[in-house]
Coordinates of C-alpha atoms in Angstrom, one line a residue:
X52 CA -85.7 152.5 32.0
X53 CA -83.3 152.1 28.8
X54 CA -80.7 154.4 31.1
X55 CA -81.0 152.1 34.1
X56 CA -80.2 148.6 31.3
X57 CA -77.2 150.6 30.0
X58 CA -76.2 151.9 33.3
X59 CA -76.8 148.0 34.5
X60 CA -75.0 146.4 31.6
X61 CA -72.0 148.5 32.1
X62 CA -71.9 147.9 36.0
X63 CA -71.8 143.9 35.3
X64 CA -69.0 145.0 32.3
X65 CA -67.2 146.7 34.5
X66 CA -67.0 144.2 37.5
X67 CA -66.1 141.5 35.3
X68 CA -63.0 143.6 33.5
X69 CA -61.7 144.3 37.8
X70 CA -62.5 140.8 38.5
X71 CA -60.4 139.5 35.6
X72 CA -57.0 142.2 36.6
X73 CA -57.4 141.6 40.3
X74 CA -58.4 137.8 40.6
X75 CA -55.5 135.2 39.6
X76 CA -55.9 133.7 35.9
X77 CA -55.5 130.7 34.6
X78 CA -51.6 130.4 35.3
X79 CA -49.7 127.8 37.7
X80 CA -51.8 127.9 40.6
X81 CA -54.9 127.0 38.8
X82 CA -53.2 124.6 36.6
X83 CA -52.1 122.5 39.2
X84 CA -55.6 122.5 41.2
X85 CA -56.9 121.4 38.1
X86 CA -54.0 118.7 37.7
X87 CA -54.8 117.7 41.8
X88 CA -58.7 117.7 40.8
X89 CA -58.2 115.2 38.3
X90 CA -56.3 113.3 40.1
X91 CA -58.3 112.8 43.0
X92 CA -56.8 115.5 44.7
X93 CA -53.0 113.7 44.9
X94 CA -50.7 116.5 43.4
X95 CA -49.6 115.1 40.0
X96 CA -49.8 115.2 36.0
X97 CA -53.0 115.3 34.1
X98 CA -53.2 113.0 31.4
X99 CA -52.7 113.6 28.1
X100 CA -54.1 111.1 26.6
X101 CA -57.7 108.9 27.2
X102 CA -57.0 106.1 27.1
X103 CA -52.9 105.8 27.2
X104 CA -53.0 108.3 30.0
X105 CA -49.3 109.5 30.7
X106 CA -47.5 106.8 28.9
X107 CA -46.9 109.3 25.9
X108 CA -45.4 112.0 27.9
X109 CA -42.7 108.7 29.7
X110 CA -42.1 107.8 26.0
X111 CA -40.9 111.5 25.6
X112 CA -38.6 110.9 28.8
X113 CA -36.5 108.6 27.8
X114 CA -38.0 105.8 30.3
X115 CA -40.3 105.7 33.9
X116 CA -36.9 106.3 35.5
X117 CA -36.4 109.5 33.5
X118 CA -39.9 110.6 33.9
X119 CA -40.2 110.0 37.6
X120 CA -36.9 112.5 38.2
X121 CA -39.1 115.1 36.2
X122 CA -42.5 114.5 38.3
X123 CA -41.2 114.6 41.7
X124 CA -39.0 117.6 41.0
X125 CA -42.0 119.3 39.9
X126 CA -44.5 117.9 42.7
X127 CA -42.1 116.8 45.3
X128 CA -42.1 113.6 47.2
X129 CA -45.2 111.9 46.5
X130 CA -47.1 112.6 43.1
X131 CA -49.2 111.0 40.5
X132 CA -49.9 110.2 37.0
X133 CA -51.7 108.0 34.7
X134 CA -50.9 104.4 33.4
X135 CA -53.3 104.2 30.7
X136 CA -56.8 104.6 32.8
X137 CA -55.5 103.7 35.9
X138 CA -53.8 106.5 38.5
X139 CA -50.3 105.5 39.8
X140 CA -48.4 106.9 42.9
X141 CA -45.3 107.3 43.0
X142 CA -43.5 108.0 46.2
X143 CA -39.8 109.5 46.4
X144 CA -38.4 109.1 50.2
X145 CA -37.3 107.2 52.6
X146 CA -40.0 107.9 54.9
X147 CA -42.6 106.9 52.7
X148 CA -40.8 104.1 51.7
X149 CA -40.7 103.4 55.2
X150 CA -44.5 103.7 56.1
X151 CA -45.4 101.0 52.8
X152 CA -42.7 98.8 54.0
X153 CA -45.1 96.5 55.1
X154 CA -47.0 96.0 51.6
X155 CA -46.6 92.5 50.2
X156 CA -48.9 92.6 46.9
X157 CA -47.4 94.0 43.6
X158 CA -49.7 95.5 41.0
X159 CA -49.9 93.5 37.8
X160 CA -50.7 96.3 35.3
X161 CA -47.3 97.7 35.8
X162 CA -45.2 94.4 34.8
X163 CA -47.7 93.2 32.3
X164 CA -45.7 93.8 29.3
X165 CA -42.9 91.3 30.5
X166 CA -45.5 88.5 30.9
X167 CA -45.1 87.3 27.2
X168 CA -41.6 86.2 28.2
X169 CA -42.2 84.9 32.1
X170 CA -46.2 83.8 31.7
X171 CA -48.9 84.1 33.7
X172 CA -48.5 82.0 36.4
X173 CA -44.6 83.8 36.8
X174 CA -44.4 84.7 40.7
X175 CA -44.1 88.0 39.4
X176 CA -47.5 88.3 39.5
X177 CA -48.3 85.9 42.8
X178 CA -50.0 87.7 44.9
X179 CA -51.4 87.2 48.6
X180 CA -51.2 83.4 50.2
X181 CA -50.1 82.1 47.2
X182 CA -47.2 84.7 46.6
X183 CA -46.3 85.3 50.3
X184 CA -46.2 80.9 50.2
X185 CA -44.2 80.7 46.9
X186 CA -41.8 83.2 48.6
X187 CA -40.8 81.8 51.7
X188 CA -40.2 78.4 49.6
X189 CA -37.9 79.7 47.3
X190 CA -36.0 81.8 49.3
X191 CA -34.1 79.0 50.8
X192 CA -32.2 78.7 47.4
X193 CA -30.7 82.1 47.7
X194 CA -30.0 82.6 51.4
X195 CA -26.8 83.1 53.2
X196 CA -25.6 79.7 53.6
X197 CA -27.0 78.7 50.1
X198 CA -24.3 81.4 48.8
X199 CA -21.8 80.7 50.5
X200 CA -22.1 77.0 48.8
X201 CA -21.8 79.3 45.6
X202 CA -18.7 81.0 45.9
X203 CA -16.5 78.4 44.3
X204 CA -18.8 78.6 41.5
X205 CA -18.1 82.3 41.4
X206 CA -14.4 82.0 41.6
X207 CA -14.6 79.0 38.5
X208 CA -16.6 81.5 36.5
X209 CA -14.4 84.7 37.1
X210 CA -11.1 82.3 36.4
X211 CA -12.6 81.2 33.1
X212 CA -13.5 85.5 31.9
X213 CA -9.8 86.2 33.2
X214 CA -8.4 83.6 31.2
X215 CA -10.3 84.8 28.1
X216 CA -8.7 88.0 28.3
X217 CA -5.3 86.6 28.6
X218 CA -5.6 85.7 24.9
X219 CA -6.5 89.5 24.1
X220 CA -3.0 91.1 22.5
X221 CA -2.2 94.6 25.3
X222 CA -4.2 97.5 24.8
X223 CA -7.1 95.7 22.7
X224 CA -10.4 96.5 23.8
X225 CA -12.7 94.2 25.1
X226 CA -16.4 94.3 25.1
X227 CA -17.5 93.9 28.8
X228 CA -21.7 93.9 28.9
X229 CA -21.3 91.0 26.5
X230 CA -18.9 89.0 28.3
X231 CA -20.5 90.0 31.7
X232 CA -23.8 89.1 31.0
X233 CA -22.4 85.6 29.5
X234 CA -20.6 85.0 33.1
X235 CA -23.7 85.9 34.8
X236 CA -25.5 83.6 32.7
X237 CA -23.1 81.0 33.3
X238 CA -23.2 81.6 37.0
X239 CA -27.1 81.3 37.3
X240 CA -27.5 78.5 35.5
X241 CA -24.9 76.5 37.0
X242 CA -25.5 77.2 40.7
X243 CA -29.4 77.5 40.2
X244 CA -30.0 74.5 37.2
X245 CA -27.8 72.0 37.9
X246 CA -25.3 70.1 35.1
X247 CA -27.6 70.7 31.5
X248 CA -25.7 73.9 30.3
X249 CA -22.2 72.0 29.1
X250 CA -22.3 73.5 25.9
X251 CA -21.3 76.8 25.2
X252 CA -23.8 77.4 22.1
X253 CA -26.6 76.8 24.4
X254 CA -25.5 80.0 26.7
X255 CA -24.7 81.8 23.2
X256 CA -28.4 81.0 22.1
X257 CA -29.9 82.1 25.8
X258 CA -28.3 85.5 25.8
X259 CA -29.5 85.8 21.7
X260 CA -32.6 85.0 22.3
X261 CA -33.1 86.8 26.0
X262 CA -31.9 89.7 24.1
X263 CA -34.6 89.5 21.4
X264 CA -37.3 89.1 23.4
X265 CA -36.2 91.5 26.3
X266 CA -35.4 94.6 24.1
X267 CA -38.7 94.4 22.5
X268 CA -40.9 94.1 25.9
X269 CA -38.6 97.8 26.5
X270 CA -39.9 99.0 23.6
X271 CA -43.8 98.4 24.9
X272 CA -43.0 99.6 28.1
X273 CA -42.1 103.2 25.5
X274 CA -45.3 102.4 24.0
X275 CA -44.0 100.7 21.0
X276 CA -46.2 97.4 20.2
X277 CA -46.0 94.6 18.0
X278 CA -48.2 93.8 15.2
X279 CA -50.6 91.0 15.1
X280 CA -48.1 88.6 12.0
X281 CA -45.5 91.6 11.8
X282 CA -42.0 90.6 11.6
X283 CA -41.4 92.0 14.8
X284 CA -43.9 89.6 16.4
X285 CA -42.8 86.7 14.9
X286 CA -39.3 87.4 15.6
X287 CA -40.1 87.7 19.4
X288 CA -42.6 85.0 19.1
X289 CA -39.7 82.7 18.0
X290 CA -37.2 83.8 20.4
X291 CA -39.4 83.7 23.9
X292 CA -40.1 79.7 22.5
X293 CA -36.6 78.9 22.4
X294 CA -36.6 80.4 26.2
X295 CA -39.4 78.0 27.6
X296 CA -38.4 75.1 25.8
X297 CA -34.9 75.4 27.3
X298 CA -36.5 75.6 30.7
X299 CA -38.5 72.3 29.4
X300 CA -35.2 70.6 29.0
X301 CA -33.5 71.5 31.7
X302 CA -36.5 70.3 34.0
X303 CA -36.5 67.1 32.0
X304 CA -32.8 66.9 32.5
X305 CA -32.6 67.1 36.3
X306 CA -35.5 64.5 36.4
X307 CA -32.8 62.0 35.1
X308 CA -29.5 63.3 36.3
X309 CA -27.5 61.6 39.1
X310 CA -25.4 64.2 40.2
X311 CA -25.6 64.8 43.8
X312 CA -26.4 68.6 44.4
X313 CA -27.1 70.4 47.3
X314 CA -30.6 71.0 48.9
X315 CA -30.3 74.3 48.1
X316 CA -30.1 74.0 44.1
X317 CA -33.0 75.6 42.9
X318 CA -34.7 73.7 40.1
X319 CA -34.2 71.0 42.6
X320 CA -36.2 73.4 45.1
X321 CA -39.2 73.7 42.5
X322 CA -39.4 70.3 41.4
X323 CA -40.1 69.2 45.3
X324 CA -42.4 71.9 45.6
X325 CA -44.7 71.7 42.3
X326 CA -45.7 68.0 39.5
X327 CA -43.4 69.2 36.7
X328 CA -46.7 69.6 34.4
X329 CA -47.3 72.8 36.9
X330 CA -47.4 75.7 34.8
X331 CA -45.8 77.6 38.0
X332 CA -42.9 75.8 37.8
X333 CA -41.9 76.5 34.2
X334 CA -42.9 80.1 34.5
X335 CA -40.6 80.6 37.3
X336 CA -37.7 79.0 35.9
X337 CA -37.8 81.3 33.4
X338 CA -38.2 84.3 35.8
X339 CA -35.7 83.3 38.2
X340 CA -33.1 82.3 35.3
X341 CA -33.9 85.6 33.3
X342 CA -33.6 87.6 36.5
X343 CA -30.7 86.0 37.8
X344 CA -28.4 87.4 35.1
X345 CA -30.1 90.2 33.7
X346 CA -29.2 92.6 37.0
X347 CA -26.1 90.9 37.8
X348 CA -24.8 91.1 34.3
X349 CA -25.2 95.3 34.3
X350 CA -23.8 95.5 37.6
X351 CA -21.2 93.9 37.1
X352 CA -20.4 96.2 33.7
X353 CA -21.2 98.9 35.3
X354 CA -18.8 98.2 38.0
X355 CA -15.8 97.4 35.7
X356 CA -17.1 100.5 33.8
X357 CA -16.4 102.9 37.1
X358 CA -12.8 101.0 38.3
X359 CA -11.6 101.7 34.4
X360 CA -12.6 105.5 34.9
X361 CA -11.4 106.0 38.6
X362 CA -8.0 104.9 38.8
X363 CA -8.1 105.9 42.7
X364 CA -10.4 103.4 43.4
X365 CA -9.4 101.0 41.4
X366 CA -6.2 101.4 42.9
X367 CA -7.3 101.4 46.2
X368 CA -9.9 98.7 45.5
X369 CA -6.9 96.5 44.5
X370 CA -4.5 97.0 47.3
X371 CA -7.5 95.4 49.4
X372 CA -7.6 92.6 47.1
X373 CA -4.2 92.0 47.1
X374 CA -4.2 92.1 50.6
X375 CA -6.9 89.4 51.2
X376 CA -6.4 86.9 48.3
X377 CA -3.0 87.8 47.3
X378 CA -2.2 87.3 43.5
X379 CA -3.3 84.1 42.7
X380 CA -5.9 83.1 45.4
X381 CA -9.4 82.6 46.0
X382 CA -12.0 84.4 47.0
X383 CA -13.4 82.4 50.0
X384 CA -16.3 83.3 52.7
X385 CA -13.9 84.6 55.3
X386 CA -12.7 86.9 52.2
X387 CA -16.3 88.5 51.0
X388 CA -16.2 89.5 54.6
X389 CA -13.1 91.5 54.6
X390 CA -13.5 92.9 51.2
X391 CA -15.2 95.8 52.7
X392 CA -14.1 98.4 50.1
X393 CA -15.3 96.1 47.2
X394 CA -18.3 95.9 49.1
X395 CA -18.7 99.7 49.0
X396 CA -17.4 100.1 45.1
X397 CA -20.6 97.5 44.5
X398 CA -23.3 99.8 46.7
X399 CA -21.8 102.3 45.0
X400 CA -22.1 100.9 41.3
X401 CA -25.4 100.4 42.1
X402 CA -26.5 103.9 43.8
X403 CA -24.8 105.8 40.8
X404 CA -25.8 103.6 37.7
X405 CA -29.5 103.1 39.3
X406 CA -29.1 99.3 38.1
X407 CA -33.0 99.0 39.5
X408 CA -35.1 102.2 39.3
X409 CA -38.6 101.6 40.5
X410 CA -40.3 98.4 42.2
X411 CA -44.1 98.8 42.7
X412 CA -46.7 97.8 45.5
X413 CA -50.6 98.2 46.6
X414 CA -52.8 98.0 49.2
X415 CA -56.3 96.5 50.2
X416 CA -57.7 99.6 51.4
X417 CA -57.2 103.3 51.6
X418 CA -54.1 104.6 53.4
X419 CA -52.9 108.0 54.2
X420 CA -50.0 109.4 53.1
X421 CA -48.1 113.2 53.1
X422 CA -52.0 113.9 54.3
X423 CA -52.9 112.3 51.3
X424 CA -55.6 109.4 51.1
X425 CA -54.1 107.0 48.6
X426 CA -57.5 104.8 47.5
X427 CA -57.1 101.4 48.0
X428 CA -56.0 99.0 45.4
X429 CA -53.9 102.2 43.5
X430 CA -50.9 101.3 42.1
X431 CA -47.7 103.0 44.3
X432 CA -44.0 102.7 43.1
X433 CA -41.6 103.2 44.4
X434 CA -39.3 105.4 42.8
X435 CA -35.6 103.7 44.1
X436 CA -33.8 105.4 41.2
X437 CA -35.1 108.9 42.3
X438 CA -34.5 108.3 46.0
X439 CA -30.6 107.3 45.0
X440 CA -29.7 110.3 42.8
X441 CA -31.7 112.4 45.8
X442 CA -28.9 115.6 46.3
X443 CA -30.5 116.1 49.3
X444 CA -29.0 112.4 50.6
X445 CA -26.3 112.2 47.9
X446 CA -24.6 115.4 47.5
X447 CA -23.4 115.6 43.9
X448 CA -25.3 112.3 43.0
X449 CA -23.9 111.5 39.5
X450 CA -20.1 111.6 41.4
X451 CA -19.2 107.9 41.7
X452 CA -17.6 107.5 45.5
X453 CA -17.5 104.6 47.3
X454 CA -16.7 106.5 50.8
X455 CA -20.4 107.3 50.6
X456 CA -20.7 103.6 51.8
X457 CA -17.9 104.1 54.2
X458 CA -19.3 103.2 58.0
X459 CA -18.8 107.1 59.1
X460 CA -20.6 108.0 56.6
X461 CA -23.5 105.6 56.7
X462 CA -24.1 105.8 59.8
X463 CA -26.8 108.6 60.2
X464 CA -28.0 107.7 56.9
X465 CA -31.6 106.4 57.0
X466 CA -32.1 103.5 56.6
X467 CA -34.5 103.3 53.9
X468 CA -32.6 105.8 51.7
X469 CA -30.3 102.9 49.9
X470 CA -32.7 100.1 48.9
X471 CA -31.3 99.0 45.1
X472 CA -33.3 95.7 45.4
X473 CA -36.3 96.8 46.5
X474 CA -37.6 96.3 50.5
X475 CA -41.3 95.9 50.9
X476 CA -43.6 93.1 52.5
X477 CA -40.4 91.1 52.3
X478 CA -40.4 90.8 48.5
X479 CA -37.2 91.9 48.4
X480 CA -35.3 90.4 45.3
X481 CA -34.9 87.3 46.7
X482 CA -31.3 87.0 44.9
X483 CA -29.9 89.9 46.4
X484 CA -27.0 88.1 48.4
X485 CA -26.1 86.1 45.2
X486 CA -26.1 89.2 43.1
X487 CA -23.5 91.5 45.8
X488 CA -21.5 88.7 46.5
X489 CA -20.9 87.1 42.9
X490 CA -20.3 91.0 42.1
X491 CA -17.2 91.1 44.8
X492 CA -15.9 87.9 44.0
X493 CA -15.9 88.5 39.7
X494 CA -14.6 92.0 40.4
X495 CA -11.9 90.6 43.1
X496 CA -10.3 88.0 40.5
X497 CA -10.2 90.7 38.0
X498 CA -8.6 93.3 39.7
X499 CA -6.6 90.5 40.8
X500 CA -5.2 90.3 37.2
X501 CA -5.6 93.1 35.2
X502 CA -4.8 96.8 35.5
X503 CA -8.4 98.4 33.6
X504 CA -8.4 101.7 31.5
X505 CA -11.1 103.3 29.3
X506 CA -10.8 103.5 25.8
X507 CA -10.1 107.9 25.2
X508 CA -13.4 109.1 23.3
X509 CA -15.8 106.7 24.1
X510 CA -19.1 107.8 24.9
X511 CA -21.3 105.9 27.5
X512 CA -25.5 106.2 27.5
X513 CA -27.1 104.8 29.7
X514 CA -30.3 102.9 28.8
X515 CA -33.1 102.6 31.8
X516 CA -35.2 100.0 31.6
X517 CA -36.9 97.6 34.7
X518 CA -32.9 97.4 34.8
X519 CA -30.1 99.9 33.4
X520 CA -28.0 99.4 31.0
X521 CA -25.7 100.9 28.5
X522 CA -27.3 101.7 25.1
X523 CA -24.2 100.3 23.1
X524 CA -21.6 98.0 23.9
X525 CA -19.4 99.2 26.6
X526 CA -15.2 98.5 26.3
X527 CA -12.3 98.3 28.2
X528 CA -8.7 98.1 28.1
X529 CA -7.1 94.9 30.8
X530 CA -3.5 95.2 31.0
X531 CA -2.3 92.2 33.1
X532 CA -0.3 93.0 36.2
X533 CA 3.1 91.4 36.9

């Protein structure tokens, strides 16, 4: 009996020493089953942390943006991790860009950490009826003929940076994502708020105080939060006051003025639409003055930044200027048409710099996707940023080349593949047409002018946030042309 236990024993030993050589361990293959198993079976990252989920390991990265190229490297086009408790999807092609086209609602998890700044009742988070209705009121105030009613505004604006740098001795450098961001302050808040902003402290003090508060709602999105009474909090607290207050006088303002604006005019637009005790109204005045210069300020640098560092473009990009608006002319409607290679230089700036990296949407019930079932209500972003450095679209992404835009060359390009301001459920950024166009007019004058270079040793990092943009101040040379 003792023979047969010893003889047994070894048997079992023995099977379970050729079961572990012959059967796979616990490498790749059974990582990532675990991974997909704890993500309810959608390829992806497992958390590494309870409660904060992935948010450590996008710290680590740099930014979402950053992490997002890593994930879907590793897990392909559609993959998964963890916002705190909650699983996000992230999708990565134009196909499935295509096949959530349609989805209207934005998550609010996602974009919570800019809600100090915007508030609660910011269309950011306007979901539904009440989103979809909000929408299709405001988008009057930034649609094509509204625009067009802008472009002399543009020109004024561009004149007024041109003539700055006039007063700069040759070969100084001058410090562009400053000045941009003031001229796309400037432009927002003169086409979209009416007569208030005469004085220049007050656009000095919004780009001060915007600064403050938007750097530190950055540092939550790394995971870095302020203190209950800290410094930091009261710092911010301060500075996202002075934001809403301004908006509170400049509402109070255009109750009283008598300047005849057009129909279009945006504060004019909310004031119809909402009593000016609304909280909706103030909330997106902020959002729509904060977003209105935020993205066109960094395009616009990083525009400039890629004409100083290419002469051929710049070069070429001029000879169309010159050939449309001469030396000292204007930039008119007929013009923004013909611009074409500006046009491209902008799509351009915007594929290579990844000026917007990720929108986000979700639906009301389960949908299938890659043969995944995505459960309803999951967060999905969209990863624009990783779709636009794609080498399998863009071959040798990180080469700036406007020909990319060239109609040859888009022309079996699909369709969804170059969507900088987002697409879906037509939430589109509503100022998209006011962003491209101010772009090619503020680019048009100065190329008009100046001859651009790029200061020899200068190092560029780019910084990417809900929008990119570079980690120090950026400078160029503007040598004025005869």
């Amino acid at each position: 009996m003792l023979d047969f236990v010893i003889f047994a024993f070894t048997a079992i030993v023995g099977l379970i020493i050729i079961l572990v050589f012959l059967l796979p361990g616990p490498g790749k293959e059974e990582s990532e089953n675990k991974e997909s198993a704890n993500n309810n079976g959608i390829p992806g990252a497992r958390k590494t942390d309870e409660k904060l989920g992935n948010l450590g390991d996008i710290a680590e990265a740099g930014s979402l943006h950053q992490y997002l190229l890593n994930l879907h490297d590793k897990y392909g086009p559609l993959a998964s991790f963890w916002w705190n408790e909650k699983l996000v999807v992230s999708l990565a092609s134009p196909e499935l860009f295509k096949q959530t086209s349609r989805l209207f609602d934005r998550p609010v998890d996602l974009f919570k950490m800019f809600e100090p700044l915007i508030g609660e009742q910011s269309i950011q988070y306007a979901n539904e009826e009440e989103g979809k209705w909000r929408r299709q009121n405001y988008d009057v105030s930034y649609s094509h003929d509204a625009v067009n009613e802008m472009i002399q505004t543009f020109n004024k604006m561009a004149e007024t940076l041109v003539n700055d740098w006039r007063s700069y001795p040759a070969g100084d450098h001058i410090p562009i994502h400053q000045q941009l961001v003031d001229i796309a302050i400037k432009t927002i808040i003169h086409t979209s708020f009416g007569d208030f902003f005469k004085n220049e402290e007050e656009v000095q003090l919004l780009r001060q105080n915007y600064n403050t508060v938007w750097s530190d709602m950055e540092d939550r999105l790394g995971g870095s939060h302020p203190e209950e009474g800290s410094e930091r909090m009261e710092r911010f607290t301060k500075a996202r006051q002075w934001i809403h207050d301004l908006v509170e006088r400049v509402v109070a303002h255009r109750e009283k003025s008598t300047d005849s604006f057009s129909k279009f005019v945006f504060i004019d637009n909310l004031r119809n639409l909402m009593e000016v005790s609304d909280p909706r109204l103030s909330c997106d005045a902020v959002s729509f003055m904060i977003g209105g210069f935020h993205t066109s300020g960094n395009m616009l640098t990083w525009g400039l930044y890629f004409l100083a560092t290419h002469d051929d473009v710049q070069q070429k990009s001029y000879e169309e200027v010159e050939s449309v608006i001469g030396h000292t002319g204007q930039v008119t409607q007929d013009g923004i048409s013909q611009l074409k290679y500006l046009k491209q230089v902008i799509d351009e700036t915007l594929r290579t710099a990844v000026v917007a990296p990720w929108a986000a949407r979700y639906a009301h019930e389960d949908i299938e996707l890659n043969g995944y079932t995505i459960p309803k209500e999951s967060s999905m972003i969209h990863a624009l940023g990783v779709v636009l450095q794609d080498p399998e679209i863009w071959p040798d992404p990180e080469e700036f080349d406007p020909d990319r835009f060239s109609p040859d060359a888009s022309k079996d390009r699909h369709p969804y593949a170059f969507q900088p301001f987002g697409f879906a459920g037509k939430r589109k950024c509503p100022g998209y047409r006011f962003s491209t166009v101010e772009g090619i007019v503020v680019l048009a004058k100065i190329l008009q002018q100046f001859k651009l270079g790029f200061p020899e040793g200068q190092l560029v990092e780019p910084v990417y946030g809900l929008v990119t943009s570079p980690k120090e101040e950026l400078w160029i040379t503007a040598t004025p042309r005869e």
